[in-house]
mmCIF file of C-alpha atoms in Angstrom:
data_model
loop_
_atom_site.group_PDB
_atom_site.id
_atom_site.type_symbol
_atom_site.label_atom_id
_atom_site.label_comp_id
_atom_site.label_asym_id
_atom_site.label_seq_id
_atom_site.Cartn_x
_atom_site.Cartn_y
_atom_site.Cartn_z
ATOM 1 C CA UNK K 14 17.676 -16.935 1.942
ATOM 2 C CA UNK K 15 17.700 -16.629 -1.804
ATOM 3 C CA UNK K 16 15.585 -13.709 -3.052
ATOM 4 C CA UNK K 17 14.329 -12.673 -6.443
ATOM 5 C CA UNK K 18 16.627 -10.205 -8.163
ATOM 6 C CA UNK K 19 14.872 -7.689 -10.356
ATOM 7 C CA UNK K 20 16.379 -6.975 -13.787
ATOM 8 C CA UNK K 21 18.294 -3.695 -13.908
ATOM 9 C CA UNK K 22 15.709 -2.345 -16.357
ATOM 10 C CA UNK K 23 13.120 -2.425 -13.557
ATOM 11 C CA UNK K 24 14.434 0.893 -12.237
ATOM 12 C CA UNK K 25 12.555 2.608 -15.076
ATOM 13 C CA UNK K 26 9.317 0.804 -14.284
ATOM 14 C CA UNK K 27 7.677 3.818 -12.624
ATOM 15 C CA UNK K 28 7.818 5.686 -15.935
ATOM 16 C CA UNK K 29 6.710 2.602 -17.885
ATOM 17 C CA UNK K 30 3.694 0.824 -16.376
ATOM 18 C CA UNK K 31 3.584 -1.489 -19.426
ATOM 19 C CA UNK K 32 6.875 -3.069 -18.354
ATOM 20 C CA UNK K 33 6.714 -6.864 -18.294
ATOM 21 C CA UNK K 34 4.671 -7.942 -15.295
ATOM 22 C CA UNK K 35 5.918 -10.492 -12.768
ATOM 23 C CA UNK K 36 2.556 -11.070 -11.145
ATOM 24 C CA UNK K 37 -0.788 -12.746 -11.586
ATOM 25 C CA UNK K 38 -4.460 -11.881 -11.334
ATOM 26 C CA UNK K 39 -6.828 -13.074 -8.625
ATOM 27 C CA UNK K 40 -10.615 -12.880 -8.959
ATOM 28 C CA UNK K 41 -12.103 -10.915 -6.063
ATOM 29 C CA UNK K 42 -15.592 -9.702 -5.190
ATOM 30 C CA UNK K 43 -15.505 -6.676 -7.531
ATOM 31 C CA UNK K 44 -13.201 -7.971 -10.278
ATOM 32 C CA UNK K 45 -9.752 -9.222 -11.115
ATOM 33 C CA UNK K 46 -6.887 -7.720 -9.155
ATOM 34 C CA UNK K 47 -3.296 -7.797 -10.326
ATOM 35 C CA UNK K 48 -0.800 -8.761 -7.600
ATOM 36 C CA UNK K 49 2.832 -9.714 -7.180
ATOM 37 C CA UNK K 50 4.114 -12.028 -4.461
ATOM 38 C CA UNK K 51 7.879 -11.711 -4.605
ATOM 39 C CA UNK K 52 10.741 -13.309 -2.734
ATOM 40 C CA UNK K 53 11.034 -16.526 -0.802
ATOM 41 C CA UNK K 54 8.766 -17.474 2.072
ATOM 42 C CA UNK K 55 10.557 -17.491 5.420
ATOM 43 C CA UNK K 56 10.878 -21.235 6.173
ATOM 44 C CA UNK K 57 10.713 -20.629 9.934
ATOM 45 C CA UNK K 58 7.755 -18.255 9.619
ATOM 46 C CA UNK K 59 9.456 -15.685 11.852
ATOM 47 C CA UNK K 60 9.611 -12.761 9.417
ATOM 48 C CA UNK K 61 6.360 -11.009 8.630
ATOM 49 C CA UNK K 62 5.404 -10.615 4.992
ATOM 50 C CA UNK K 63 5.739 -7.034 3.796
ATOM 51 C CA UNK K 64 2.493 -5.850 2.165
ATOM 52 C CA UNK K 65 3.093 -2.726 0.081
ATOM 53 C CA UNK K 66 0.116 -0.552 -0.895
ATOM 54 C CA UNK K 67 0.472 2.173 -3.531
ATOM 55 C CA UNK K 68 -1.172 5.581 -3.754
ATOM 56 C CA UNK K 69 -4.221 6.407 -5.823
ATOM 57 C CA UNK K 70 -2.568 8.113 -8.804
ATOM 58 C CA UNK K 71 -0.532 5.158 -10.074
ATOM 59 C CA UNK K 72 -0.048 1.410 -9.709
ATOM 60 C CA UNK K 73 2.099 -0.846 -7.574
ATOM 61 C CA UNK K 74 4.919 -0.630 -10.113
ATOM 62 C CA UNK K 75 6.040 2.666 -8.540
ATOM 63 C CA UNK K 76 6.909 0.816 -5.326
ATOM 64 C CA UNK K 77 9.367 -1.513 -7.051
ATOM 65 C CA UNK K 78 12.534 0.414 -6.090
ATOM 66 C CA UNK K 79 11.491 0.043 -2.443
ATOM 67 C CA UNK K 80 10.407 -3.569 -2.967
ATOM 68 C CA UNK K 81 13.840 -4.370 -4.394
ATOM 69 C CA UNK K 82 15.397 -3.199 -1.125
ATOM 70 C CA UNK K 83 12.972 -5.292 0.942
ATOM 71 C CA UNK K 84 13.803 -8.352 -1.162
ATOM 72 C CA UNK K 85 17.528 -7.761 -0.694
ATOM 73 C CA UNK K 86 16.891 -7.810 3.070
ATOM 74 C CA UNK K 87 15.285 -11.234 2.757
ATOM 75 C CA UNK K 88 11.617 -10.262 3.040
ATOM 76 C CA UNK K 89 8.770 -11.771 1.100
ATOM 77 C CA UNK K 90 6.685 -8.948 -0.390
ATOM 78 C CA UNK K 91 3.091 -8.737 -1.580
ATOM 79 C CA UNK K 92 1.873 -5.786 -3.631
ATOM 80 C CA UNK K 93 -1.193 -5.254 -5.790
ATOM 81 C CA UNK K 94 -2.978 -2.700 -7.960
ATOM 82 C CA UNK K 95 -6.138 -1.041 -6.687
ATOM 83 C CA UNK K 96 -9.242 -1.493 -8.796
ATOM 84 C CA UNK K 97 -9.063 0.873 -11.741
ATOM 85 C CA UNK K 98 -5.274 1.168 -11.615
ATOM 86 C CA UNK K 99 -2.596 -0.303 -13.878
ATOM 87 C CA UNK K 100 -3.378 -4.001 -14.447
ATOM 88 C CA UNK K 101 -6.467 -4.476 -12.242
ATOM 89 C CA UNK K 102 -10.026 -4.402 -13.569
ATOM 90 C CA UNK K 103 -12.177 -1.275 -13.463
ATOM 91 C CA UNK K 104 -15.453 -2.268 -11.806
ATOM 92 C CA UNK K 105 -18.520 -0.028 -11.703
ATOM 93 C CA UNK K 106 -18.482 0.615 -7.953
ATOM 94 C CA UNK K 107 -18.030 3.566 -5.622
ATOM 95 C CA UNK K 108 -14.311 4.148 -5.126
ATOM 96 C CA UNK K 109 -13.719 5.088 -1.493
ATOM 97 C CA UNK K 110 -11.587 4.150 1.500
ATOM 98 C CA UNK K 111 -13.880 1.236 2.375
ATOM 99 C CA UNK K 112 -13.460 -0.265 -1.108
ATOM 100 C CA UNK K 113 -9.674 0.044 -0.968
ATOM 101 C CA UNK K 114 -9.423 -1.458 2.533
ATOM 102 C CA UNK K 115 -11.823 -4.257 1.576
ATOM 103 C CA UNK K 116 -9.753 -4.978 -1.541
ATOM 104 C CA UNK K 117 -6.602 -5.168 0.595
ATOM 105 C CA UNK K 118 -8.347 -7.634 2.923
ATOM 106 C CA UNK K 119 -9.559 -9.706 -0.035
ATOM 107 C CA UNK K 120 -6.104 -9.805 -1.638
ATOM 108 C CA UNK K 121 -4.498 -10.965 1.617
ATOM 109 C CA UNK K 122 -7.177 -13.640 2.143
ATOM 110 C CA UNK K 123 -6.788 -14.914 -1.437
ATOM 111 C CA UNK K 124 -2.999 -14.804 -1.744
ATOM 112 C CA UNK K 125 -1.842 -15.254 1.875
ATOM 113 C CA UNK K 126 -4.418 -17.448 3.606
ATOM 114 C CA UNK K 127 -4.180 -18.615 7.229
ATOM 115 C CA UNK K 128 -3.982 -15.250 9.015
ATOM 116 C CA UNK K 129 -0.319 -14.444 8.225
ATOM 117 C CA UNK K 130 1.983 -12.091 10.113
ATOM 118 C CA UNK K 131 2.336 -8.921 8.041
ATOM 119 C CA UNK K 132 3.865 -5.479 8.129
ATOM 120 C CA UNK K 133 1.798 -3.042 6.097
ATOM 121 C CA UNK K 134 3.567 -0.320 4.149
ATOM 122 C CA UNK K 135 1.400 2.403 2.626
ATOM 123 C CA UNK K 136 2.582 5.109 0.288
ATOM 124 C CA UNK K 137 0.438 8.239 -0.149
ATOM 125 C CA UNK K 138 -3.223 7.163 -0.138
ATOM 126 C CA UNK K 139 -1.982 3.627 0.527
ATOM 127 C CA UNK K 140 -1.220 4.889 4.048
ATOM 128 C CA UNK K 141 -4.853 5.792 4.598
ATOM 129 C CA UNK K 142 -5.846 2.405 3.173
ATOM 130 C CA UNK K 143 -3.657 0.401 5.551
ATOM 131 C CA UNK K 144 -4.876 2.510 8.469
ATOM 132 C CA UNK K 145 -8.504 1.817 7.555
ATOM 133 C CA UNK K 146 -7.715 -1.879 6.977
ATOM 134 C CA UNK K 147 -5.984 -2.217 10.353
ATOM 135 C CA UNK K 148 -8.889 -0.529 12.130
ATOM 136 C CA UNK K 149 -11.826 -2.157 10.339
ATOM 137 C CA UNK K 150 -10.845 -5.183 8.256
ATOM 138 C CA UNK K 151 -7.790 -6.976 9.664
ATOM 139 C CA UNK K 152 -9.488 -9.187 12.286
ATOM 140 C CA UNK K 153 -9.064 -12.811 11.187
ATOM 141 C CA UNK K 154 -7.351 -11.744 7.946
ATOM 142 C CA UNK K 155 -3.820 -10.880 9.047
ATOM 143 C CA UNK K 156 -1.808 -10.450 12.214
ATOM 144 C CA UNK K 157 -0.518 -6.916 11.721
ATOM 145 C CA UNK K 158 2.941 -6.625 13.279
ATOM 146 C CA UNK K 159 3.423 -3.006 12.264
ATOM 147 C CA UNK K 160 2.569 -0.286 9.789
ATOM 148 C CA UNK K 161 4.824 2.042 7.809
ATOM 149 C CA UNK K 162 3.340 5.275 6.501
ATOM 150 C CA UNK K 163 5.250 6.953 3.655
ATOM 151 C CA UNK K 164 4.124 10.405 2.494
ATOM 152 C CA UNK K 165 0.664 9.465 3.678
ATOM 153 C CA UNK K 166 -2.401 11.283 2.415
ATOM 154 C CA UNK K 167 -6.080 10.949 3.111
ATOM 155 C CA UNK K 168 -6.139 10.814 6.914
ATOM 156 C CA UNK K 169 -8.258 13.962 7.073
ATOM 157 C CA UNK K 170 -11.213 14.139 9.463
ATOM 158 C CA UNK K 171 -13.315 17.257 8.760
ATOM 159 C CA UNK K 172 -15.047 16.987 12.158
ATOM 160 C CA UNK K 173 -11.863 18.025 13.950
ATOM 161 C CA UNK K 174 -11.611 21.853 14.162
ATOM 162 C CA UNK K 175 -7.814 21.865 13.954
ATOM 163 C CA UNK K 176 -7.972 20.119 10.585
ATOM 164 C CA UNK K 177 -10.486 22.649 9.263
ATOM 165 C CA UNK K 178 -8.019 25.417 10.102
ATOM 166 C CA UNK K 179 -4.962 23.533 8.868
ATOM 167 C CA UNK K 180 -6.524 22.762 5.493
ATOM 168 C CA UNK K 181 -7.985 26.183 4.736
ATOM 169 C CA UNK K 182 -6.203 27.560 1.664
ATOM 170 C CA UNK K 183 -4.211 30.539 2.978
ATOM 171 C CA UNK K 184 -4.790 29.986 6.667
ATOM 172 C CA UNK K 185 -3.447 26.439 6.292
ATOM 173 C CA UNK K 186 -0.131 27.701 4.903
ATOM 174 C CA UNK K 187 0.288 30.146 7.787
ATOM 175 C CA UNK K 188 -0.759 27.523 10.340
ATOM 176 C CA UNK K 189 1.674 24.960 8.895
ATOM 177 C CA UNK K 190 4.549 27.475 8.957
ATOM 178 C CA UNK K 191 3.891 28.436 12.577
ATOM 179 C CA UNK K 192 3.322 24.865 13.752
ATOM 180 C CA UNK K 193 6.424 23.555 11.998
ATOM 181 C CA UNK K 194 8.755 26.385 13.073
ATOM 182 C CA UNK K 195 9.754 24.865 16.470
ATOM 183 C CA UNK K 196 10.645 21.570 14.780
ATOM 184 C CA UNK K 197 12.677 23.154 12.002
ATOM 185 C CA UNK K 198 15.075 24.890 14.402
ATOM 186 C CA UNK K 199 16.881 21.620 15.154
#
Protein backbone atom coordinates (compact mmCIF):
# COMPACT_ATOMS: atom_id res chain seq x y z
CA UNK A 1 0.00 0.00 0.00
CA UNK A 2 0.99 3.57 -0.66
CA UNK A 3 1.99 5.42 2.52
CA UNK A 4 2.61 9.05 3.32
CA UNK A 5 6.25 10.01 3.02
CA UNK A 6 7.39 12.66 5.46
CA UNK A 7 9.58 15.48 4.12
CA UNK A 8 13.25 15.05 5.00
CA UNK A 9 13.04 18.18 7.16
CA UNK A 10 10.73 16.29 9.54
CA UNK A 11 13.75 14.67 11.19
CA UNK A 12 14.34 17.96 13.02
CA UNK A 13 10.75 18.17 14.22
CA UNK A 14 11.55 17.11 17.79
CA UNK A 15 13.67 20.24 18.22
CA UNK A 16 11.08 22.41 16.44
CA UNK A 17 7.51 21.87 17.66
CA UNK A 18 6.36 24.78 15.46
CA UNK A 19 7.14 22.75 12.34
CA UNK A 20 4.25 22.70 9.88
CA UNK A 21 1.53 20.45 11.24
CA UNK A 22 -0.02 17.64 9.21
CA UNK A 23 -2.97 17.11 11.52
CA UNK A 24 -6.29 18.53 12.60
CA UNK A 25 -8.10 19.41 15.79
CA UNK A 26 -11.06 17.53 17.24
CA UNK A 27 -13.32 19.00 19.93
CA UNK A 28 -13.44 16.71 22.96
CA UNK A 29 -15.01 16.95 26.41
CA UNK A 30 -12.27 19.18 27.88
CA UNK A 31 -11.16 21.09 24.77
CA UNK A 32 -9.66 20.83 21.33
CA UNK A 33 -7.08 18.11 20.82
CA UNK A 34 -4.56 18.13 18.00
CA UNK A 35 -4.18 14.77 16.23
CA UNK A 36 -2.59 13.26 13.16
CA UNK A 37 -3.99 10.26 11.31
CA UNK A 38 -1.27 9.26 8.88
CA UNK A 39 -0.94 6.59 6.23
CA UNK A 40 -3.49 4.63 4.27
CA UNK A 41 -6.24 2.57 5.85
CA UNK A 42 -5.75 -1.16 5.36
CA UNK A 43 -8.43 -2.01 2.75
CA UNK A 44 -8.84 -5.54 4.13
CA UNK A 45 -8.98 -4.32 7.73
CA UNK A 46 -6.44 -6.94 8.82
CA UNK A 47 -3.71 -4.64 10.15
CA UNK A 48 -4.40 -2.89 13.43
CA UNK A 49 -4.00 0.87 13.53
CA UNK A 50 -0.93 1.95 15.47
CA UNK A 51 -1.86 4.50 18.16
CA UNK A 52 1.23 6.33 19.40
CA UNK A 53 1.07 8.18 22.73
CA UNK A 54 3.82 10.61 23.74
CA UNK A 55 5.29 11.36 27.16
CA UNK A 56 4.31 14.26 29.37
CA UNK A 57 7.23 16.62 28.71
CA UNK A 58 6.66 17.18 24.99
CA UNK A 59 4.16 16.65 22.18
CA UNK A 60 3.49 13.95 19.63
CA UNK A 61 6.00 15.51 17.24
CA UNK A 62 8.82 13.71 19.07
CA UNK A 63 7.39 10.36 17.94
CA UNK A 64 7.64 11.24 14.25
CA UNK A 65 10.93 9.38 13.58
CA UNK A 66 9.24 6.22 14.89
CA UNK A 67 6.00 7.01 13.05
CA UNK A 68 7.94 7.32 9.80
CA UNK A 69 9.16 3.75 10.26
CA UNK A 70 5.64 2.49 10.99
CA UNK A 71 4.36 4.22 7.84
CA UNK A 72 7.13 2.65 5.77
CA UNK A 73 5.93 -0.75 7.03
CA UNK A 74 2.44 0.00 5.74
CA UNK A 75 0.70 0.86 9.01
CA UNK A 76 -1.87 3.55 9.52
CA UNK A 77 -0.87 5.63 12.55
CA UNK A 78 -2.83 7.86 14.92
CA UNK A 79 -1.06 10.21 17.31
CA UNK A 80 -2.24 13.20 19.31
CA UNK A 81 -1.10 15.83 21.80
CA UNK A 82 -2.21 15.59 25.42
CA UNK A 83 -4.14 18.54 26.78
CA UNK A 84 -1.71 21.32 27.60
CA UNK A 85 0.96 20.05 25.20
CA UNK A 86 2.08 21.38 21.83
CA UNK A 87 -1.02 22.12 19.71
CA UNK A 88 -3.82 20.95 22.04
CA UNK A 89 -5.82 23.30 24.26
CA UNK A 90 -4.96 23.88 27.91
CA UNK A 91 -8.16 23.28 29.88
CA UNK A 92 -8.55 24.14 33.56
CA UNK A 93 -8.80 20.56 34.83
CA UNK A 94 -6.82 18.23 37.06
CA UNK A 95 -4.06 16.63 34.99
CA UNK A 96 -3.72 13.00 36.05
CA UNK A 97 -3.61 9.50 34.61
CA UNK A 98 -7.41 9.33 34.41
CA UNK A 99 -7.54 12.50 32.30
CA UNK A 100 -4.87 11.23 29.92
CA UNK A 101 -6.50 7.80 29.52
CA UNK A 102 -9.92 9.41 29.05
CA UNK A 103 -8.47 11.75 26.41
CA UNK A 104 -6.98 8.76 24.58
CA UNK A 105 -10.39 7.04 24.64
CA UNK A 106 -12.10 10.21 23.39
CA UNK A 107 -9.60 10.69 20.56
CA UNK A 108 -10.05 7.09 19.40
CA UNK A 109 -13.86 7.37 19.55
CA UNK A 110 -13.82 10.65 17.59
CA UNK A 111 -11.20 9.80 14.97
CA UNK A 112 -11.50 5.99 14.68
CA UNK A 113 -15.13 5.10 15.37
CA UNK A 114 -16.55 1.57 15.23
CA UNK A 115 -14.32 -0.16 17.80
CA UNK A 116 -11.18 -0.51 15.62
CA UNK A 117 -8.34 -2.98 16.06
CA UNK A 118 -5.38 -1.09 17.51
CA UNK A 119 -1.88 -1.60 18.82
CA UNK A 120 -1.05 0.99 21.46
CA UNK A 121 2.49 2.33 21.64
CA UNK A 122 3.37 4.47 24.66
CA UNK A 123 6.58 6.36 25.15
CA UNK A 124 7.56 7.46 28.68
CA UNK A 125 4.38 8.55 30.49
CA UNK A 126 2.47 7.51 27.36
CA UNK A 127 3.19 3.93 28.50
CA UNK A 128 1.37 4.52 31.76
CA UNK A 129 -1.47 6.14 29.82
CA UNK A 130 -1.98 3.20 27.47
CA UNK A 131 -1.82 0.80 30.42
CA UNK A 132 -4.51 2.77 32.26
CA UNK A 133 -6.58 3.04 29.05
CA UNK A 134 -6.38 -0.70 28.39
CA UNK A 135 -7.39 -1.50 31.96
CA UNK A 136 -10.14 1.08 32.48
CA UNK A 137 -11.30 2.74 29.26
CA UNK A 138 -10.89 0.46 26.24
CA UNK A 139 -14.14 -1.55 26.50
CA UNK A 140 -16.29 -0.67 23.49
CA UNK A 141 -13.75 1.91 22.29
CA UNK A 142 -11.03 -0.20 20.68
CA UNK A 143 -10.04 -3.82 20.29
CA UNK A 144 -6.51 -3.71 21.70
CA UNK A 145 -4.35 -6.24 19.85
CA UNK A 146 -1.19 -5.38 21.76
CA UNK A 147 0.73 -2.74 23.64
CA UNK A 148 4.30 -1.51 23.22
CA UNK A 149 5.96 0.22 26.15
CA UNK A 150 9.00 2.37 25.33
CA UNK A 151 11.02 3.85 28.20
CA UNK A 152 7.84 3.76 30.23
CA UNK A 153 7.42 5.91 33.31
CA UNK A 154 4.63 6.36 35.80
CA UNK A 155 3.73 2.75 36.61
CA UNK A 156 4.62 3.27 40.27
CA UNK A 157 2.34 1.89 42.98
CA UNK A 158 3.39 3.23 46.41
CA UNK A 159 1.38 0.51 48.20
CA UNK A 160 3.86 -2.15 47.11
CA UNK A 161 6.77 -2.39 49.60
CA UNK A 162 9.30 -3.34 46.92
CA UNK A 163 8.60 -0.10 45.07
CA UNK A 164 9.07 1.94 48.24
CA UNK A 165 12.54 0.42 48.61
CA UNK A 166 13.40 0.66 44.92
CA UNK A 167 12.49 4.34 44.71
CA UNK A 168 14.19 5.53 47.89
CA UNK A 169 16.98 7.94 46.89
CA UNK A 170 20.19 6.11 47.84
CA UNK A 171 18.67 2.76 48.71
CA UNK A 172 17.03 2.68 45.27
CA UNK A 173 20.39 3.01 43.51
CA UNK A 174 21.88 0.16 45.55
CA UNK A 175 18.77 -1.98 45.06
CA UNK A 176 18.77 -1.37 41.30
CA UNK A 177 22.47 -2.27 41.03
CA UNK A 178 22.02 -5.51 42.97
CA UNK A 179 18.81 -6.50 41.19
CA UNK A 180 20.22 -5.78 37.75
CA UNK A 181 23.60 -7.48 38.30
CA UNK A 182 22.46 -11.03 37.35
CA UNK A 183 20.97 -9.73 34.09
CA UNK A 184 24.01 -7.68 33.13
CA UNK A 185 26.37 -10.68 33.20
CA UNK A 186 25.01 -11.97 29.88
